[in-house]
CSV table of C-alpha atoms in Angstrom, one decimal:
chain,number,residue,atom,x,y,z
A,1,ARG,CA,-78.2,-18.9,-75.6
A,2,GLU,CA,-79.2,-16.9,-72.6
A,3,THR,CA,-78.5,-19.9,-70.4
A,4,GLU,CA,-75.1,-20.1,-72.0
A,5,GLN,CA,-74.5,-16.5,-71.3
A,6,GLU,CA,-75.8,-16.8,-67.8
A,7,ALA,CA,-73.7,-19.9,-67.3
A,8,ARG,CA,-70.8,-18.0,-68.7
A,9,ARG,CA,-71.5,-15.0,-66.5
A,10,GLU,CA,-72.0,-17.3,-63.6
A,11,ARG,CA,-68.7,-19.0,-64.5
A,12,GLU,CA,-66.9,-15.6,-64.9
A,13,ALA,CA,-68.5,-14.4,-61.7
A,14,GLN,CA,-67.4,-17.6,-60.0
A,15,GLU,CA,-63.9,-17.3,-61.5
A,16,ALA,CA,-63.9,-13.6,-60.4
A,17,ARG,CA,-65.0,-14.7,-56.9
A,18,GLU,CA,-62.4,-17.4,-56.9
A,19,ALA,CA,-59.8,-15.0,-58.2
A,20,GLU,CA,-60.8,-12.5,-55.6
A,21,GLU,CA,-60.7,-15.3,-53.0
A,22,LYS,CA,-57.3,-16.3,-54.3
A,23,GLU,CA,-56.1,-12.7,-54.3
A,24,ARG,CA,-57.5,-12.2,-50.7
A,25,ASN,CA,-55.8,-15.5,-49.6
A,26,LEU,CA,-52.6,-14.4,-51.4
A,27,GLN,CA,-52.8,-11.0,-49.7
A,28,GLN,CA,-53.6,-12.6,-46.3
A,29,LYS,CA,-50.7,-15.0,-46.9
A,30,LYS,CA,-48.4,-12.2,-47.8
A,31,ALA,CA,-49.6,-10.2,-44.8
A,32,ARG,CA,-49.1,-13.2,-42.5
A,33,GLU,CA,-45.7,-13.8,-44.0
A,34,GLN,CA,-44.8,-10.1,-43.6
A,35,GLU,CA,-46.1,-10.2,-40.1
A,36,ALA,CA,-44.0,-13.3,-39.4
A,37,ARG,CA,-41.0,-11.6,-41.0
A,38,ASP,CA,-41.7,-8.4,-38.9
A,39,ARG,CA,-42.1,-10.6,-35.8
A,40,ASP,CA,-38.9,-12.5,-36.6
A,41,ALA,CA,-37.1,-9.2,-37.2
A,42,ARG,CA,-38.5,-7.8,-33.9
A,43,GLU,CA,-37.5,-10.9,-32.1
A,44,ARG,CA,-34.1,-10.8,-33.8
A,45,GLU,CA,-33.6,-7.2,-32.8
A,46,ALA,CA,-34.7,-7.9,-29.3
A,47,ARG,CA,-32.2,-10.8,-29.1
A,48,ILE,CA,-29.5,-8.6,-30.6
A,49,ALA,CA,-30.4,-5.9,-28.0
A,50,ARG,CA,-30.3,-8.5,-25.2
A,51,VAL,CA,-27.0,-9.9,-26.4
A,52,ALA,CA,-25.7,-6.3,-26.7
A,53,GLU,CA,-26.9,-5.5,-23.2
A,54,GLU,CA,-25.3,-8.7,-21.9
A,55,ALA,CA,-22.1,-8.0,-23.8
A,56,LYS,CA,-22.1,-4.4,-22.5
A,57,ALA,CA,-22.8,-5.7,-18.9
A,58,ALA,CA,-20.0,-8.3,-19.4
A,59,SER,CA,-17.7,-5.7,-20.8
A,60,GLU,CA,-18.5,-3.3,-17.9
A,61,GLN,CA,-18.0,-6.2,-15.5
A,62,GLN,CA,-14.7,-7.1,-17.2
A,63,ALA,CA,-13.7,-3.4,-17.2
A,64,ARG,CA,-14.6,-3.3,-13.4
A,65,GLU,CA,-12.6,-6.4,-12.8
A,66,ILE,CA,-9.6,-5.1,-14.8
A,67,TYR,CA,-9.9,-1.8,-12.9
A,68,ASP,CA,-10.2,-3.5,-9.5
A,69,ALA,CA,-7.2,-5.8,-10.3
A,70,LYS,CA,-5.2,-2.8,-11.4
A,71,GLU,CA,-6.2,-0.9,-8.3
A,72,ALA,CA,-5.2,-3.9,-6.1
A,73,LYS,CA,-1.9,-4.2,-7.9
A,74,GLU,CA,-1.2,-0.5,-7.5
A,75,ALA,CA,-2.2,-0.7,-3.8
A,76,SER,CA,0.1,-3.8,-3.4
A,77,GLU,CA,2.9,-1.9,-5.1
A,78,ARG,CA,2.3,1.1,-2.9
A,79,GLN,CA,2.3,-1.1,0.2
A,80,ALA,CA,5.5,-2.8,-1.0
A,81,LYS,CA,7.1,0.6,-1.5
A,82,LEU,CA,6.0,1.8,1.9
A,83,GLU,CA,7.3,-1.5,3.4
A,84,ALA,CA,10.6,-1.1,1.6
A,85,LEU,CA,10.8,2.6,2.8
A,86,ARG,CA,10.0,1.6,6.4
A,87,LYS,CA,12.7,-1.1,6.3
A,88,ALA,CA,15.2,1.3,4.8
A,89,ARG,CA,14.4,3.8,7.6
A,90,GLU,CA,14.8,1.0,10.2
A,91,ASP,CA,18.1,0.0,8.6
A,92,LEU,CA,19.3,3.6,8.5
A,93,GLU,CA,18.2,4.1,12.2
A,94,ARG,CA,20.0,0.8,13.1
A,95,CYS,CA,23.2,2.0,11.3
A,96,ARG,CA,23.0,5.4,13.0
A,97,GLN,CA,22.5,3.6,16.4
A,98,GLU,CA,25.4,1.3,15.7
A,99,ASP,CA,27.6,4.2,14.5
A,100,GLN,CA,26.6,6.2,17.7
A,101,GLU,CA,27.4,3.2,19.9
A,102,ARG,CA,30.7,2.6,18.1
A,103,ARG,CA,31.7,6.3,18.4
A,104,GLU,CA,30.7,6.2,22.1
A,105,ARG,CA,32.8,3.0,22.6
A,106,GLU,CA,35.8,4.5,20.7
A,107,ASP,CA,35.4,7.8,22.7
A,108,ALA,CA,35.3,5.7,26.0
A,109,GLU,CA,38.3,3.7,24.9
A,110,GLU,CA,40.2,6.9,23.9
A,111,ALA,CA,39.3,8.5,27.3
A,112,GLU,CA,40.5,5.3,29.1
A,113,ARG,CA,43.7,5.3,27.1
A,114,LYS,CA,44.3,9.0,27.9
A,115,ASP,CA,43.5,8.4,31.6
A,116,ALA,CA,45.9,5.5,31.6
A,117,GLN,CA,48.6,7.6,29.9
A,118,ARG,CA,48.0,10.4,32.5
A,119,ALA,CA,48.1,7.9,35.3
A,120,GLU,CA,51.3,6.4,33.9
A,121,ARG,CA,52.9,9.9,33.6
A,122,ARG,CA,51.7,10.7,37.1
A,123,ALA,CA,53.1,7.4,38.5
A,124,LYS,CA,56.4,8.1,36.6
A,125,ARG,CA,56.6,11.6,38.0
A,126,GLU,CA,55.9,10.2,41.5
A,127,ALA,CA,58.5,7.5,41.0
A,128,ASP,CA,61.0,10.0,39.7
A,129,ARG,CA,60.3,12.3,42.7
A,130,ARG,CA,60.7,9.5,45.2
A,131,ALA,CA,63.9,8.4,43.4
A,132,ARG,CA,65.2,12.0,43.6
A,133,GLU,CA,64.2,12.3,47.3
A,134,GLU,CA,65.9,9.0,48.0
A,135,THR,CA,69.0,10.1,46.1
A,136,GLU,CA,69.1,13.4,48.0
A,137,ARG,CA,68.5,11.5,51.3
A,138,ARG,CA,71.4,9.2,50.5
A,139,GLU,CA,73.6,12.1,49.4
A,140,GLN,CA,72.8,13.9,52.6
A,141,GLU,CA,73.5,10.8,54.6
A,142,GLU,CA,76.8,10.3,52.8
A,143,ALA,CA,77.7,13.9,53.3
A,144,ALA,CA,76.8,13.7,57.0
A,145,ARG,CA,78.8,10.4,57.2
A,146,GLN,CA,81.8,12.0,55.5
A,147,ARG,CA,81.5,15.1,57.8
A,148,GLU,CA,81.3,12.8,60.7
A,149,GLU,CA,84.4,10.9,59.5
A,150,ALA,CA,86.2,14.1,58.8
A,151,ARG,CA,85.3,15.3,62.3
A,152,ARG,CA,86.5,12.1,63.9
A,153,ARG,CA,89.7,12.2,61.8
A,154,HIS,CA,90.2,15.7,62.8
A,155,GLU,CA,89.6,14.9,66.5
A,156,LYS,CA,91.9,11.9,66.2
A,157,GLU,CA,94.5,14.0,64.6
A,158,GLU,CA,94.0,16.6,67.3
A,159,VAL,CA,94.3,14.0,69.9
A,160,GLU,CA,97.5,12.6,68.3
A,161,ARG,CA,98.9,16.1,67.9
A,162,ARG,CA,98.3,16.8,71.7
A,163,GLU,CA,99.8,13.6,72.6
A,164,GLN,CA,102.8,14.4,70.6
A,165,GLU,CA,103.0,17.8,72.1
A,166,GLU,CA,102.7,16.3,75.5
A,167,GLN,CA,105.5,13.8,74.8
A,168,LEU,CA,107.7,16.6,73.7
């Protein structure tokens, strides 16, 4: 009977050791599994953080690229506006220059026309003066000729009258 009890105690002790061993193994397994889950969770969090950093960096890079493109576009637009303004100023200056030249040309033409009119009036006055002088000269010559004729007639008449007187 004691042997049976001993054997049973021995069996129970063995079963208890085995149960403890099983429990230890189970606890170790659970600890390893928890450790693996924790490691996986840490790795996952690290991957998520890496991906988030990469996404953030990509997002910042994309934002930089968008900003740079926007800046370049605005600079290009400013340059185009400045170029259009410069061209408009050049066009305005060219128009002013052309207007100035046209006015100067018109003024010169007007001055030439007035000079020509003055010269024409002066020439007409001179021609009229010469014509008057010529008319006066002819009238004076005609008057002198008529006086001369009258004097000759008078002389002739005087001579004829004397001759008649002498004959009488």
